[in-house]
Amino acid sequence: MQLRKFWYEEQYLPGVPQNEIPDLKTCLLNQHFQVINCCISRKRLRIVATESLDSMMMQASSSLKESANDDDGVPASPVLYARLNTGERVLRLGANCPSGDLTLLETGEPVYSPVTQEGPLLTEDLIRETEEFVLRTGRSVHQL
């Protein structure tokens, strides 16, 4: 009951690292506790990302209204937009951060790294099950 309470109230389990992948050197029960805390962290990050996307969309719509009133047509925040080779500006979604000093050849716009999916949280027993599955099916790890 106590674990469910922590989960539903989005509180971290005390005495367990909050945002780390499971330490395979600890007992299996502790690994599962670490997974719970990591999932709570990911849940919180997902909520923040959703709110950030919502605010980005609101900012984009307000900057579109502002640029419609201006004569130059350039959005107030160029980071939110990418320029196509036709000169048209489109909303940039799924961009995490600039990728060094790389630029696009046609437009000269900076290249952004994408937001990627998080890796799986594997405990010792799940790693063992995955290895057994791979051995039974005859597939190599690279094919998965």
mmCIF file of N, CA and C in Angstrom:
data_model
loop_
_atom_site.group_PDB
_atom_site.id
_atom_site.type_symbol
_atom_site.label_atom_id
_atom_site.label_comp_id
_atom_site.label_asym_id
_atom_site.label_seq_id
_atom_site.Cartn_x
_atom_site.Cartn_y
_atom_site.Cartn_z
ATOM 1 N N MET A 1 0.824 -1.197 0.000
ATOM 2 C CA MET A 1 0.000 0.000 0.000
ATOM 3 C C MET A 1 0.866 1.258 0.000
ATOM 4 N N GLN A 2 1.972 1.184 0.739
ATOM 5 C CA GLN A 2 2.843 2.347 0.847
ATOM 6 C C GLN A 2 3.483 2.676 -0.507
ATOM 7 N N LEU A 3 3.896 1.643 -1.269
ATOM 8 C CA LEU A 3 4.476 1.880 -2.591
ATOM 9 C C LEU A 3 3.467 2.535 -3.521
ATOM 10 N N ARG A 4 2.238 2.061 -3.492
ATOM 11 C CA ARG A 4 1.207 2.658 -4.340
ATOM 12 C C ARG A 4 0.948 4.108 -3.954
ATOM 13 N N LYS A 5 0.968 4.369 -2.667
ATOM 14 C CA LYS A 5 0.760 5.744 -2.194
ATOM 15 C C LYS A 5 1.854 6.655 -2.753
ATOM 16 N N PHE A 6 3.115 6.209 -2.638
ATOM 17 C CA PHE A 6 4.221 6.999 -3.185
ATOM 18 C C PHE A 6 4.039 7.207 -4.681
ATOM 19 N N TRP A 7 3.647 6.149 -5.407
ATOM 20 C CA TRP A 7 3.489 6.237 -6.858
ATOM 21 C C TRP A 7 2.383 7.219 -7.242
ATOM 22 N N TYR A 8 1.218 7.094 -6.641
ATOM 23 C CA TYR A 8 0.092 7.947 -7.009
ATOM 24 C C TYR A 8 0.293 9.397 -6.596
ATOM 25 N N GLU A 9 1.036 9.608 -5.516
ATOM 26 C CA GLU A 9 1.318 10.972 -5.087
ATOM 27 C C GLU A 9 2.597 11.524 -5.723
ATOM 28 N N GLU A 10 3.208 10.726 -6.596
ATOM 29 C CA GLU A 10 4.440 11.104 -7.310
ATOM 30 C C GLU A 10 5.529 11.542 -6.345
ATOM 31 N N GLN A 11 5.698 10.785 -5.277
ATOM 32 C CA GLN A 11 6.756 11.038 -4.312
ATOM 33 C C GLN A 11 7.821 9.958 -4.476
ATOM 34 N N TYR A 12 9.077 10.371 -4.342
ATOM 35 C CA TYR A 12 10.172 9.420 -4.448
ATOM 36 C C TYR A 12 10.215 8.510 -3.229
ATOM 37 N N LEU A 13 10.671 7.287 -3.449
ATOM 38 C CA LEU A 13 10.878 6.370 -2.332
ATOM 39 C C LEU A 13 12.085 6.855 -1.550
ATOM 40 N N PRO A 14 11.959 7.003 -0.247
ATOM 41 C CA PRO A 14 13.086 7.519 0.542
ATOM 42 C C PRO A 14 14.242 6.524 0.576
ATOM 43 N N GLY A 15 15.461 7.069 0.539
ATOM 44 C CA GLY A 15 16.658 6.248 0.625
ATOM 45 C C GLY A 15 17.056 5.572 -0.670
ATOM 46 N N VAL A 16 16.355 5.890 -1.761
ATOM 47 C CA VAL A 16 16.646 5.288 -3.066
ATOM 48 C C VAL A 16 16.998 6.423 -4.023
ATOM 49 N N PRO A 17 18.079 6.268 -4.829
ATOM 50 C CA PRO A 17 18.426 7.335 -5.782
ATOM 51 C C PRO A 17 17.234 7.694 -6.666
ATOM 52 N N GLN A 18 17.105 8.992 -6.967
ATOM 53 C CA GLN A 18 15.890 9.462 -7.630
ATOM 54 C C GLN A 18 15.874 9.296 -9.140
ATOM 55 N N ASN A 19 16.945 9.592 -9.813
ATOM 56 C CA ASN A 19 16.891 9.617 -11.269
ATOM 57 C C ASN A 19 18.062 8.855 -11.873
ATOM 58 N N GLU A 20 18.319 7.687 -11.362
ATOM 59 C CA GLU A 20 19.421 6.887 -11.873
ATOM 60 C C GLU A 20 18.887 5.557 -12.379
ATOM 61 N N ILE A 21 19.562 5.021 -13.381
ATOM 62 C CA ILE A 21 19.180 3.698 -13.852
ATOM 63 C C ILE A 21 19.518 2.688 -12.766
ATOM 64 N N PRO A 22 18.839 1.551 -12.731
ATOM 65 C CA PRO A 22 19.071 0.584 -11.661
ATOM 66 C C PRO A 22 20.532 0.125 -11.595
ATOM 67 N N ASP A 23 21.046 0.088 -10.375
ATOM 68 C CA ASP A 23 22.404 -0.372 -10.129
ATOM 69 C C ASP A 23 22.368 -1.889 -10.024
ATOM 70 N N LEU A 24 22.987 -2.568 -10.981
ATOM 71 C CA LEU A 24 22.923 -4.025 -11.028
ATOM 72 C C LEU A 24 23.745 -4.689 -9.932
ATOM 73 N N LYS A 25 24.501 -3.902 -9.182
ATOM 74 C CA LYS A 25 25.281 -4.466 -8.075
ATOM 75 C C LYS A 25 24.446 -4.612 -6.808
ATOM 76 N N THR A 26 23.253 -4.050 -6.798
ATOM 77 C CA THR A 26 22.396 -4.140 -5.621
ATOM 78 C C THR A 26 21.420 -5.304 -5.785
ATOM 79 N N CYS A 27 20.702 -5.628 -4.711
ATOM 80 C CA CYS A 27 19.746 -6.738 -4.773
ATOM 81 C C CYS A 27 18.594 -6.381 -5.715
ATOM 82 N N LEU A 28 17.881 -7.405 -6.156
ATOM 83 C CA LEU A 28 16.812 -7.227 -7.136
ATOM 84 C C LEU A 28 15.693 -6.325 -6.615
ATOM 85 N N LEU A 29 15.358 -6.446 -5.344
ATOM 86 C CA LEU A 29 14.316 -5.602 -4.761
ATOM 87 C C LEU A 29 14.715 -4.129 -4.821
ATOM 88 N N ASN A 30 15.967 -3.834 -4.489
ATOM 89 C CA ASN A 30 16.449 -2.453 -4.560
ATOM 90 C C ASN A 30 16.446 -1.952 -6.007
ATOM 91 N N GLN A 31 16.754 -2.821 -6.956
ATOM 92 C CA GLN A 31 16.705 -2.427 -8.371
ATOM 93 C C GLN A 31 15.289 -2.033 -8.770
ATOM 94 N N HIS A 32 14.308 -2.782 -8.293
ATOM 95 C CA HIS A 32 12.916 -2.444 -8.607
ATOM 96 C C HIS A 32 12.505 -1.124 -7.954
ATOM 97 N N PHE A 33 12.990 -0.845 -6.752
ATOM 98 C CA PHE A 33 12.734 0.447 -6.118
ATOM 99 C C PHE A 33 13.358 1.576 -6.942
ATOM 100 N N GLN A 34 14.549 1.338 -7.469
ATOM 101 C CA GLN A 34 15.208 2.346 -8.303
ATOM 102 C C GLN A 34 14.414 2.591 -9.582
ATOM 103 N N VAL A 35 13.828 1.536 -10.138
ATOM 104 C CA VAL A 35 12.991 1.686 -11.335
ATOM 105 C C VAL A 35 11.780 2.556 -11.017
ATOM 106 N N ILE A 36 11.172 2.345 -9.860
ATOM 107 C CA ILE A 36 10.005 3.151 -9.469
ATOM 108 C C ILE A 36 10.393 4.632 -9.391
ATOM 109 N N ASN A 37 11.503 4.936 -8.722
ATOM 110 C CA ASN A 37 11.938 6.330 -8.617
ATOM 111 C C ASN A 37 12.283 6.913 -9.981
ATOM 112 N N CYS A 38 12.914 6.122 -10.820
ATOM 113 C CA CYS A 38 13.270 6.610 -12.152
ATOM 114 C C CYS A 38 12.000 6.880 -12.975
ATOM 115 N N CYS A 39 11.009 6.022 -12.838
ATOM 116 C CA CYS A 39 9.747 6.242 -13.554
ATOM 117 C C CYS A 39 9.041 7.492 -13.060
ATOM 118 N N ILE A 40 9.102 7.751 -11.770
ATOM 119 C CA ILE A 40 8.516 8.987 -11.230
ATOM 120 C C ILE A 40 9.238 10.196 -11.808
ATOM 121 N N SER A 41 10.570 10.122 -11.909
ATOM 122 C CA SER A 41 11.340 11.222 -12.506
ATOM 123 C C SER A 41 10.944 11.435 -13.958
ATOM 124 N N ARG A 42 10.832 10.336 -14.703
ATOM 125 C CA ARG A 42 10.457 10.442 -16.119
ATOM 126 C C ARG A 42 9.044 10.989 -16.275
ATOM 127 N N LYS A 43 8.165 10.607 -15.376
ATOM 128 C CA LYS A 43 6.798 11.118 -15.419
ATOM 129 C C LYS A 43 6.793 12.625 -15.199
ATOM 130 N N ARG A 44 7.571 13.088 -14.223
ATOM 131 C CA ARG A 44 7.668 14.530 -13.965
ATOM 132 C C ARG A 44 8.273 15.260 -15.157
ATOM 133 N N LEU A 45 9.313 14.687 -15.750
ATOM 134 C CA LEU A 45 9.934 15.321 -16.919
ATOM 135 C C LEU A 45 8.970 15.389 -18.093
ATOM 136 N N ARG A 46 8.145 14.352 -18.264
ATOM 137 C CA ARG A 46 7.169 14.341 -19.344
ATOM 138 C C ARG A 46 6.140 15.444 -19.144
ATOM 139 N N ILE A 47 5.730 15.655 -17.899
ATOM 140 C CA ILE A 47 4.766 16.724 -17.601
ATOM 141 C C ILE A 47 5.389 18.084 -17.919
ATOM 142 N N VAL A 48 6.644 18.281 -17.507
ATOM 143 C CA VAL A 48 7.338 19.537 -17.790
ATOM 144 C C VAL A 48 7.488 19.730 -19.301
ATOM 145 N N ALA A 49 7.814 18.658 -20.017
ATOM 146 C CA ALA A 49 7.970 18.759 -21.473
ATOM 147 C C ALA A 49 6.644 19.108 -22.141
ATOM 148 N N THR A 50 5.560 18.534 -21.664
ATOM 149 C CA THR A 50 4.242 18.848 -22.222
ATOM 150 C C THR A 50 3.880 20.306 -21.979
ATOM 151 N N GLU A 51 4.137 20.771 -20.762
ATOM 152 C CA GLU A 51 3.865 22.173 -20.456
ATOM 153 C C GLU A 51 4.751 23.086 -21.294
ATOM 154 N N SER A 52 5.995 22.691 -21.500
ATOM 155 C CA SER A 52 6.911 23.483 -22.312
ATOM 156 C C SER A 52 6.435 23.551 -23.759
ATOM 157 N N LEU A 53 5.950 22.415 -24.277
ATOM 158 C CA LEU A 53 5.436 22.402 -25.647
ATOM 159 C C LEU A 53 4.207 23.289 -25.766
ATOM 160 N N ASP A 54 3.331 23.225 -24.763
ATOM 161 C CA ASP A 54 2.142 24.078 -24.782
ATOM 162 C C ASP A 54 2.521 25.555 -24.772
ATOM 163 N N SER A 55 3.499 25.915 -23.929
ATOM 164 C CA SER A 55 3.905 27.322 -23.882
ATOM 165 C C SER A 55 4.595 27.721 -25.183
ATOM 166 N N MET A 56 5.336 26.788 -25.776
ATOM 167 C CA MET A 56 5.996 27.070 -27.052
ATOM 168 C C MET A 56 4.960 27.321 -28.154
ATOM 169 N N MET A 57 3.906 26.519 -28.151
ATOM 170 C CA MET A 57 2.850 26.702 -29.143
ATOM 171 C C MET A 57 2.125 28.036 -28.932
ATOM 172 N N MET A 58 1.888 28.400 -27.669
ATOM 173 C CA MET A 58 1.249 29.688 -27.398
ATOM 174 C C MET A 58 2.159 30.837 -27.807
ATOM 175 N N GLN A 59 3.454 30.697 -27.526
ATOM 176 C CA GLN A 59 4.419 31.733 -27.909
ATOM 177 C C GLN A 59 4.492 31.848 -29.432
ATOM 178 N N ALA A 60 4.444 30.701 -30.112
ATOM 179 C CA ALA A 60 4.491 30.719 -31.573
ATOM 180 C C ALA A 60 3.264 31.398 -32.155
ATOM 181 N N SER A 61 2.094 31.095 -31.584
ATOM 182 C CA SER A 61 0.885 31.729 -32.112
ATOM 183 C C SER A 61 0.880 33.226 -31.846
ATOM 184 N N SER A 62 1.409 33.640 -30.679
ATOM 185 C CA SER A 62 1.455 35.075 -30.399
ATOM 186 C C SER A 62 2.477 35.777 -31.275
ATOM 187 N N SER A 63 3.609 35.084 -31.574
ATOM 188 C CA SER A 63 4.603 35.720 -32.443
ATOM 189 C C SER A 63 4.113 35.776 -33.886
ATOM 190 N N LEU A 64 3.239 34.828 -34.278
ATOM 191 C CA LEU A 64 2.639 34.905 -35.608
ATOM 192 C C LEU A 64 1.730 36.123 -35.711
ATOM 193 N N LYS A 65 0.987 36.391 -34.632
ATOM 194 C CA LYS A 65 0.112 37.568 -34.635
ATOM 195 C C LYS A 65 0.940 38.841 -34.692
ATOM 196 N N GLU A 66 2.054 38.855 -33.948
ATOM 197 C CA GLU A 66 2.932 40.030 -33.960
ATOM 198 C C GLU A 66 3.566 40.233 -35.331
ATOM 199 N N SER A 67 4.005 39.126 -35.957
ATOM 200 C CA SER A 67 4.666 39.259 -37.259
ATOM 201 C C SER A 67 3.671 39.644 -38.344
ATOM 202 N N ALA A 68 2.388 39.299 -38.135
ATOM 203 C CA ALA A 68 1.375 39.717 -39.102
ATOM 204 C C ALA A 68 1.183 41.225 -39.048
ATOM 205 N N ASN A 69 1.413 41.822 -37.869
ATOM 206 C CA ASN A 69 1.279 43.267 -37.720
ATOM 207 C C ASN A 69 2.526 43.997 -38.223
ATOM 208 N N ASP A 70 3.677 43.323 -38.214
ATOM 209 C CA ASP A 70 4.914 43.944 -38.681
ATOM 210 C C ASP A 70 5.016 43.838 -40.189
ATOM 211 N N ASP A 71 5.847 44.708 -40.759
ATOM 212 C CA ASP A 71 6.024 44.687 -42.211
ATOM 213 C C ASP A 71 7.056 43.670 -42.654
ATOM 214 N N ASP A 72 8.074 43.368 -41.808
ATOM 215 C CA ASP A 72 9.157 42.486 -42.253
ATOM 216 C C ASP A 72 8.772 41.004 -42.236
ATOM 217 N N GLY A 73 7.778 40.600 -41.451
ATOM 218 C CA GLY A 73 7.322 39.220 -41.443
ATOM 219 C C GLY A 73 8.261 38.251 -40.746
ATOM 220 N N VAL A 74 9.288 38.750 -40.069
ATOM 221 C CA VAL A 74 10.224 37.879 -39.355
ATOM 222 C C VAL A 74 9.664 37.628 -37.965
ATOM 223 N N PRO A 75 9.576 36.358 -37.549
ATOM 224 C CA PRO A 75 9.047 36.065 -36.221
ATOM 225 C C PRO A 75 9.913 36.661 -35.123
ATOM 226 N N ALA A 76 9.287 36.930 -33.973
ATOM 227 C CA ALA A 76 10.005 37.537 -32.858
ATOM 228 C C ALA A 76 11.077 36.605 -32.306
ATOM 229 N N SER A 77 10.842 35.311 -32.322
ATOM 230 C CA SER A 77 11.804 34.349 -31.787
ATOM 231 C C SER A 77 12.239 33.392 -32.889
ATOM 232 N N PRO A 78 13.415 33.602 -33.490
ATOM 233 C CA PRO A 78 13.842 32.747 -34.590
ATOM 234 C C PRO A 78 14.164 31.324 -34.160
ATOM 235 N N VAL A 79 14.376 31.078 -32.860
ATOM 236 C CA VAL A 79 14.690 29.728 -32.394
ATOM 237 C C VAL A 79 13.489 28.814 -32.565
ATOM 238 N N LEU A 80 12.289 29.349 -32.485
ATOM 239 C CA LEU A 80 11.081 28.549 -32.625
ATOM 240 C C LEU A 80 10.818 28.129 -34.068
ATOM 241 N N TYR A 81 11.458 28.779 -35.015
ATOM 242 C CA TYR A 81 11.138 28.546 -36.416
ATOM 243 C C TYR A 81 12.344 28.087 -37.211
ATOM 244 N N ALA A 82 12.058 27.310 -38.246
ATOM 245 C CA ALA A 82 13.082 26.910 -39.204
ATOM 246 C C ALA A 82 12.681 27.490 -40.554
ATOM 247 N N ARG A 83 13.661 27.917 -41.318
ATOM 248 C CA ARG A 83 13.370 28.489 -42.630
ATOM 249 C C ARG A 83 13.562 27.412 -43.689
ATOM 250 N N LEU A 84 12.571 27.243 -44.533
ATOM 251 C CA LEU A 84 12.665 26.303 -45.645
ATOM 252 C C LEU A 84 13.447 26.943 -46.779
ATOM 253 N N ASN A 85 13.837 26.146 -47.775
ATOM 254 C CA ASN A 85 14.586 26.714 -48.896
ATOM 255 C C ASN A 85 13.729 27.647 -49.739
ATOM 256 N N THR A 86 12.398 27.616 -49.551
ATOM 257 C CA THR A 86 11.513 28.550 -50.257
ATOM 258 C C THR A 86 11.436 29.893 -49.545
ATOM 259 N N GLY A 87 12.035 29.976 -48.353
ATOM 260 C CA GLY A 87 11.984 31.201 -47.573
ATOM 261 C C GLY A 87 10.871 31.196 -46.544
ATOM 262 N N GLU A 88 9.968 30.237 -46.650
ATOM 263 C CA GLU A 88 8.853 30.133 -45.704
ATOM 264 C C GLU A 88 9.379 29.662 -44.343
ATOM 265 N N ARG A 89 8.766 30.183 -43.278
ATOM 266 C CA ARG A 89 9.158 29.761 -41.930
ATOM 267 C C ARG A 89 8.107 28.805 -41.379
ATOM 268 N N VAL A 90 8.604 27.702 -40.768
ATOM 269 C CA VAL A 90 7.720 26.707 -40.165
ATOM 270 C C VAL A 90 8.126 26.523 -38.708
ATOM 271 N N LEU A 91 7.158 26.128 -37.898
ATOM 272 C CA LEU A 91 7.414 25.916 -36.478
ATOM 273 C C LEU A 91 8.351 24.734 -36.291
ATOM 274 N N ARG A 92 9.375 24.911 -35.479
ATOM 275 C CA ARG A 92 10.369 23.865 -35.219
ATOM 276 C C ARG A 92 9.926 23.083 -33.979
ATOM 277 N N LEU A 93 9.488 21.837 -34.181
ATOM 278 C CA LEU A 93 9.074 20.977 -33.076
ATOM 279 C C LEU A 93 10.011 19.789 -32.992
ATOM 280 N N GLY A 94 10.219 19.283 -31.795
ATOM 281 C CA GLY A 94 11.059 18.107 -31.617
ATOM 282 C C GLY A 94 12.537 18.406 -31.591
ATOM 283 N N ALA A 95 12.896 19.694 -31.527
ATOM 284 C CA ALA A 95 14.307 20.078 -31.482
ATOM 285 C C ALA A 95 14.739 20.185 -30.030
ATOM 286 N N ASN A 96 15.844 19.536 -29.714
ATOM 287 C CA ASN A 96 16.336 19.541 -28.343
ATOM 288 C C ASN A 96 17.292 20.696 -28.106
ATOM 289 N N CYS A 97 18.358 20.758 -28.893
ATOM 290 C CA CYS A 97 19.355 21.805 -28.720
ATOM 291 C C CYS A 97 20.170 21.913 -30.007
ATOM 292 N N PRO A 98 20.844 23.054 -30.225
ATOM 293 C CA PRO A 98 21.689 23.172 -31.409
ATOM 294 C C PRO A 98 22.779 22.107 -31.397
ATOM 295 N N SER A 99 23.066 21.592 -32.560
ATOM 296 C CA SER A 99 24.060 20.525 -32.694
ATOM 297 C C SER A 99 25.398 21.132 -33.092
ATOM 298 N N GLY A 100 26.065 21.720 -32.110
ATOM 299 C CA GLY A 100 27.366 22.341 -32.377
ATOM 300 C C GLY A 100 27.230 23.527 -33.302
ATOM 301 N N ASP A 101 28.174 23.662 -34.217
ATOM 302 C CA ASP A 101 28.144 24.777 -35.167
ATOM 303 C C ASP A 101 27.716 24.320 -36.562
ATOM 304 N N LEU A 102 26.979 23.211 -36.640
ATOM 305 C CA LEU A 102 26.508 22.700 -37.923
ATOM 306 C C LEU A 102 25.380 23.561 -38.466
ATOM 307 N N THR A 103 25.366 23.746 -39.775
ATOM 308 C CA THR A 103 24.291 24.490 -40.421
ATOM 309 C C THR A 103 23.795 23.719 -41.633
ATOM 310 N N LEU A 104 22.562 23.986 -42.021
ATOM 311 C CA LEU A 104 21.988 23.371 -43.206
ATOM 312 C C LEU A 104 22.587 24.010 -44.456
ATOM 313 N N LEU A 105 22.827 23.213 -45.479
ATOM 314 C CA LEU A 105 23.485 23.715 -46.689
ATOM 315 C C LEU A 105 22.625 24.722 -47.445
ATOM 316 N N GLU A 106 21.345 24.411 -47.640
ATOM 317 C CA GLU A 106 20.504 25.264 -48.475
ATOM 318 C C GLU A 106 20.106 26.571 -47.805
ATOM 319 N N THR A 107 19.838 26.534 -46.508
ATOM 320 C CA THR A 107 19.288 27.723 -45.847
ATOM 321 C C THR A 107 20.255 28.388 -44.882
ATOM 322 N N GLY A 108 21.292 27.675 -44.445
ATOM 323 C CA GLY A 108 22.220 28.229 -43.476
ATOM 324 C C GLY A 108 21.684 28.219 -42.055
ATOM 325 N N GLU A 109 20.512 27.603 -41.855
ATOM 326 C CA GLU A 109 19.916 27.502 -40.525
ATOM 327 C C GLU A 109 20.745 26.545 -39.666
ATOM 328 N N PRO A 110 20.796 26.773 -38.355
ATOM 329 C CA PRO A 110 21.530 25.835 -37.495
ATOM 330 C C PRO A 110 20.823 24.483 -37.431
ATOM 331 N N VAL A 111 21.607 23.420 -37.308
ATOM 332 C CA VAL A 111 21.071 22.073 -37.174
ATOM 333 C C VAL A 111 20.800 21.812 -35.692
ATOM 334 N N TYR A 112 19.636 21.264 -35.404
ATOM 335 C CA TYR A 112 19.261 20.950 -34.031
ATOM 336 C C TYR A 112 19.228 19.440 -33.838
ATOM 337 N N SER A 113 19.672 19.000 -32.665
ATOM 338 C CA SER A 113 19.558 17.581 -32.302
ATOM 339 C C SER A 113 18.113 17.311 -31.930
ATOM 340 N N PRO A 114 17.587 16.145 -32.310
ATOM 341 C CA PRO A 114 16.188 15.857 -31.990
ATOM 342 C C PRO A 114 16.010 15.387 -30.553
ATOM 343 N N VAL A 115 14.792 15.521 -30.079
ATOM 344 C CA VAL A 115 14.424 14.932 -28.802
ATOM 345 C C VAL A 115 14.235 13.446 -29.077
ATOM 346 N N THR A 116 14.933 12.611 -28.332
ATOM 347 C CA THR A 116 14.873 11.175 -28.596
ATOM 348 C C THR A 116 14.146 10.441 -27.479
ATOM 349 N N GLN A 117 13.776 9.223 -27.779
ATOM 350 C CA GLN A 117 13.086 8.385 -26.815
ATOM 351 C C GLN A 117 14.062 7.928 -25.734
ATOM 352 N N GLU A 118 13.574 7.836 -24.524
ATOM 353 C CA GLU A 118 14.411 7.387 -23.417
ATOM 354 C C GLU A 118 14.671 5.900 -23.549
ATOM 355 N N GLY A 119 15.824 5.473 -23.066
ATOM 356 C CA GLY A 119 16.166 4.063 -23.090
ATOM 357 C C GLY A 119 15.362 3.280 -22.060
ATOM 358 N N PRO A 120 15.325 1.965 -22.228
ATOM 359 C CA PRO A 120 14.557 1.150 -21.280
ATOM 360 C C PRO A 120 15.265 1.042 -19.939
ATOM 361 N N LEU A 121 14.491 0.816 -18.907
ATOM 362 C CA LEU A 121 15.040 0.578 -17.573
ATOM 363 C C LEU A 121 15.083 -0.926 -17.368
ATOM 364 N N LEU A 122 16.269 -1.476 -17.311
ATOM 365 C CA LEU A 122 16.411 -2.919 -17.180
ATOM 366 C C LEU A 122 17.017 -3.287 -15.835
ATOM 367 N N THR A 123 16.338 -4.199 -15.160
ATOM 368 C CA THR A 123 16.887 -4.766 -13.939
ATOM 369 C C THR A 123 17.574 -6.075 -14.305
ATOM 370 N N GLU A 124 18.227 -6.667 -13.341
ATOM 371 C CA GLU A 124 18.985 -7.898 -13.585
ATOM 372 C C GLU A 124 18.105 -8.997 -14.167
ATOM 373 N N ASP A 125 16.894 -9.162 -13.647
ATOM 374 C CA ASP A 125 16.019 -10.217 -14.149
ATOM 375 C C ASP A 125 15.532 -9.930 -15.570
ATOM 376 N N LEU A 126 15.286 -8.674 -15.894
ATOM 377 C CA LEU A 126 14.862 -8.336 -17.260
ATOM 378 C C LEU A 126 16.002 -8.521 -18.261
ATOM 379 N N ILE A 127 17.213 -8.221 -17.845
ATOM 380 C CA ILE A 127 18.362 -8.451 -18.727
ATOM 381 C C ILE A 127 18.494 -9.939 -19.015
ATOM 382 N N ARG A 128 18.338 -10.758 -17.975
ATOM 383 C CA ARG A 128 18.437 -12.207 -18.143
ATOM 384 C C ARG A 128 17.328 -12.707 -19.075
ATOM 385 N N GLU A 129 16.094 -12.223 -18.906
ATOM 386 C CA GLU A 129 14.990 -12.632 -19.778
ATOM 387 C C GLU A 129 15.251 -12.233 -21.222
ATOM 388 N N THR A 130 15.799 -11.054 -21.435
ATOM 389 C CA THR A 130 16.107 -10.596 -22.787
ATOM 390 C C THR A 130 17.169 -11.473 -23.421
ATOM 391 N N GLU A 131 18.198 -11.818 -22.655
ATOM 392 C CA GLU A 131 19.246 -12.703 -23.178
ATOM 393 C C GLU A 131 18.676 -14.066 -23.550
ATOM 394 N N GLU A 132 17.805 -14.611 -22.701
ATOM 395 C CA GLU A 132 17.192 -15.902 -22.991
ATOM 396 C C GLU A 132 16.317 -15.828 -24.236
ATOM 397 N N PHE A 133 15.588 -14.745 -24.393
ATOM 398 C CA PHE A 133 14.751 -14.556 -25.576
ATOM 399 C C PHE A 133 15.596 -14.525 -26.835
ATOM 400 N N VAL A 134 16.701 -13.808 -26.776
ATOM 401 C CA VAL A 134 17.583 -13.705 -27.936
ATOM 402 C C VAL A 134 18.157 -15.079 -28.278
ATOM 403 N N LEU A 135 18.552 -15.828 -27.274
ATOM 404 C CA LEU A 135 19.102 -17.163 -27.520
ATOM 405 C C LEU A 135 18.051 -18.111 -28.085
ATOM 406 N N ARG A 136 16.812 -18.020 -27.597
ATOM 407 C CA ARG A 136 15.744 -18.897 -28.104
ATOM 408 C C ARG A 136 15.354 -18.566 -29.523
ATOM 409 N N THR A 137 15.293 -17.307 -29.857
ATOM 410 C CA THR A 137 14.846 -16.919 -31.205
ATOM 411 C C THR A 137 15.960 -16.936 -32.223
ATOM 412 N N GLY A 138 17.190 -16.983 -31.765
ATOM 413 C CA GLY A 138 18.313 -17.053 -32.697
ATOM 414 C C GLY A 138 18.680 -15.727 -33.334
ATOM 415 N N ARG A 139 18.143 -14.654 -32.834
ATOM 416 C CA ARG A 139 18.454 -13.337 -33.375
ATOM 417 C C ARG A 139 19.669 -12.765 -32.657
ATOM 418 N N SER A 140 20.412 -11.957 -33.370
ATOM 419 C CA SER A 140 21.530 -11.302 -32.729
ATOM 420 C C SER A 140 21.016 -10.034 -32.061
ATOM 421 N N VAL A 141 21.774 -9.518 -31.123
ATOM 422 C CA VAL A 141 21.398 -8.304 -30.404
ATOM 423 C C VAL A 141 21.273 -7.133 -31.354
ATOM 424 N N HIS A 142 22.070 -7.102 -32.401
ATOM 425 C CA HIS A 142 22.051 -5.981 -33.354
ATOM 426 C C HIS A 142 20.746 -5.945 -34.139
ATOM 427 N N GLN A 143 20.104 -7.089 -34.325
ATOM 428 C CA GLN A 143 18.840 -7.109 -35.068
ATOM 429 C C GLN A 143 17.687 -6.578 -34.229
ATOM 430 N N LEU A 144 17.829 -6.652 -32.890
ATOM 431 C CA LEU A 144 16.769 -6.144 -32.022
ATOM 432 C C LEU A 144 16.884 -4.654 -31.947
#
